[in-house]
Amino acid sequence: MLKDVKCRCTCAGATVWVTGRSLADRRAAAYAMAERLAADGHRVQVLDRLDGSGARPERTGMTAEVLARNGIVAIVPCAAEGADTVRARHEASGTRYIEMCVTGKDAPQEFAAMVKTLLPGRR
């Protein structure tokens, strides 16, 4: 019987919390970033609250943290509300958390490049 075994993925995962004024800009940035990171070999999931879940930011943040802890880059286009709770959860588990504010059309490319530099290695 195994006791006190902690399994942890060694793949590079992170939560990217995408904020900004416009929901359309946040969503566009999230999906563009996901496409670019996936093309570079990263496992990526966009957790878009408009996909029907209607989940609170804290719940979405918990889901993102679990995915990130298991080697997936979880991208969440969400308002800044609830980000403090989400950030604290990630810090407590030692999971990478990146918060980015969309401010212009070039933001997705810049963000994808920044996220790649924060991930240790590629798949």
Tab-separated table of C-alpha atoms in Angstrom:
chain	number	residue	atom	x	y	z
A	1	MET	CA	0.000	0.000	0.000
A	2	LEU	CA	1.317	3.427	-0.955
A	3	LYS	CA	1.414	6.032	1.783
A	4	ASP	CA	2.031	9.742	1.495
A	5	VAL	CA	2.779	9.567	-2.199
A	6	LYS	CA	2.354	12.915	-3.904
A	7	CYS	CA	1.944	12.696	-7.638
A	8	ARG	CA	2.665	15.922	-9.427
A	9	CYS	CA	2.954	16.491	-13.122
A	10	THR	CA	6.325	17.834	-14.197
A	11	CYS	CA	4.934	19.433	-17.364
A	12	ALA	CA	4.910	23.204	-17.527
A	13	GLY	CA	1.429	24.362	-16.558
A	14	ALA	CA	0.084	27.734	-15.496
A	15	THR	CA	-3.086	29.733	-15.147
A	16	VAL	CA	-3.276	32.859	-17.274
A	17	TRP	CA	-6.024	35.159	-15.937
A	18	VAL	CA	-6.855	37.556	-18.791
A	19	THR	CA	-8.507	40.803	-17.724
A	20	GLY	CA	-9.375	43.971	-19.597
A	21	ARG	CA	-12.165	46.403	-20.280
A	22	SER	CA	-13.929	44.581	-23.095
A	23	LEU	CA	-15.175	40.994	-22.837
A	24	ALA	CA	-14.722	40.619	-26.586
A	25	ASP	CA	-11.076	41.716	-26.301
A	26	ARG	CA	-10.439	39.321	-23.386
A	27	ARG	CA	-11.952	36.398	-25.269
A	28	ALA	CA	-10.121	37.208	-28.505
A	29	ALA	CA	-6.836	37.493	-26.625
A	30	ALA	CA	-7.425	34.223	-24.757
A	31	TYR	CA	-8.195	32.201	-27.883
A	32	ALA	CA	-5.347	33.771	-29.887
A	33	MET	CA	-2.937	33.033	-27.051
A	34	ALA	CA	-4.210	29.454	-26.774
A	35	GLU	CA	-3.751	28.899	-30.489
A	36	ARG	CA	-0.184	30.184	-30.425
A	37	LEU	CA	0.819	28.199	-27.318
A	38	ALA	CA	-0.766	25.013	-28.702
A	39	ALA	CA	1.149	25.491	-31.964
A	40	ASP	CA	4.328	25.592	-29.873
A	41	GLY	CA	3.499	22.239	-28.278
A	42	HIS	CA	1.907	23.297	-24.987
A	43	ARG	CA	-1.248	21.671	-23.682
A	44	VAL	CA	-3.801	24.482	-23.438
A	45	GLN	CA	-7.402	24.887	-22.280
A	46	VAL	CA	-9.467	28.085	-22.414
A	47	LEU	CA	-11.957	28.232	-19.555
A	48	ASP	CA	-14.512	30.608	-20.978
A	49	ARG	CA	-17.343	31.346	-18.573
A	50	LEU	CA	-19.610	31.961	-21.556
A	51	ASP	CA	-19.388	28.313	-22.619
A	52	GLY	CA	-22.475	27.647	-20.517
A	53	SER	CA	-21.032	26.904	-17.106
A	54	GLY	CA	-21.870	30.332	-15.667
A	55	ALA	CA	-19.444	29.559	-12.856
A	56	ARG	CA	-18.245	32.152	-10.384
A	57	PRO	CA	-14.660	33.365	-10.830
A	58	GLU	CA	-13.564	31.456	-7.712
A	59	ARG	CA	-14.911	28.180	-9.121
A	60	THR	CA	-13.357	28.840	-12.520
A	61	GLY	CA	-10.089	29.699	-10.763
A	62	MET	CA	-10.146	26.426	-8.850
A	63	THR	CA	-10.647	24.495	-12.089
A	64	ALA	CA	-7.807	26.442	-13.708
A	65	GLU	CA	-5.502	25.737	-10.768
A	66	VAL	CA	-6.150	21.990	-10.980
A	67	LEU	CA	-5.471	21.994	-14.730
A	68	ALA	CA	-2.309	24.096	-14.304
A	69	ARG	CA	-1.054	21.895	-11.487
A	70	ASN	CA	-1.349	18.990	-13.916
A	71	GLY	CA	0.673	20.523	-16.734
A	72	ILE	CA	-1.951	22.396	-18.730
A	73	VAL	CA	-1.885	26.108	-19.498
A	74	ALA	CA	-5.362	27.207	-18.411
A	75	ILE	CA	-6.369	30.533	-19.935
A	76	VAL	CA	-9.293	32.347	-18.305
A	77	PRO	CA	-10.784	35.429	-20.007
A	78	CYS	CA	-12.464	36.966	-16.986
A	79	ALA	CA	-13.026	40.274	-15.251
A	80	ALA	CA	-10.665	41.108	-12.420
A	81	GLU	CA	-13.342	40.263	-9.832
A	82	GLY	CA	-12.326	37.294	-7.714
A	83	ALA	CA	-8.713	37.407	-8.912
A	84	ASP	CA	-7.386	37.901	-5.373
A	85	THR	CA	-8.946	34.638	-4.198
A	86	VAL	CA	-7.723	32.805	-7.285
A	87	ARG	CA	-4.193	34.190	-6.882
A	88	ALA	CA	-4.103	33.119	-3.220
A	89	ARG	CA	-5.193	29.574	-4.119
A	90	HIS	CA	-2.414	29.307	-6.696
A	91	GLU	CA	0.193	30.652	-4.278
A	92	ALA	CA	-0.894	28.144	-1.627
A	93	SER	CA	-0.458	25.227	-4.029
A	94	GLY	CA	2.736	26.530	-5.635
A	95	THR	CA	1.062	26.692	-9.045
A	96	ARG	CA	2.111	29.306	-11.608
A	97	TYR	CA	-0.368	32.186	-11.938
A	98	ILE	CA	-0.080	34.979	-14.464
A	99	GLU	CA	-2.498	37.893	-14.635
A	100	MET	CA	-2.572	39.961	-17.812
A	101	CYS	CA	-4.658	42.969	-18.799
A	102	VAL	CA	-5.632	43.244	-22.472
A	103	THR	CA	-4.978	46.778	-23.672
A	104	GLY	CA	-4.599	46.558	-27.441
A	105	LYS	CA	-4.704	44.466	-30.601
A	106	ASP	CA	-1.128	43.213	-30.238
A	107	ALA	CA	-1.694	41.974	-26.708
A	108	PRO	CA	-2.301	38.265	-27.567
A	109	GLN	CA	1.048	37.912	-29.344
A	110	GLU	CA	2.894	39.737	-26.573
A	111	PHE	CA	1.142	37.697	-23.885
A	112	ALA	CA	1.842	34.385	-25.593
A	113	ALA	CA	5.531	35.281	-25.832
A	114	MET	CA	5.575	36.291	-22.153
A	115	VAL	CA	3.805	33.118	-21.025
A	116	LYS	CA	6.282	30.986	-22.991
A	117	THR	CA	9.203	32.604	-21.167
A	118	LEU	CA	7.596	31.737	-17.818
A	119	LEU	CA	7.099	28.072	-18.683
A	120	PRO	CA	10.164	25.893	-18.020
A	121	GLY	CA	10.656	24.055	-21.288
A	122	ARG	CA	8.409	22.870	-24.054
A	123	ARG	CA	6.679	19.612	-24.741
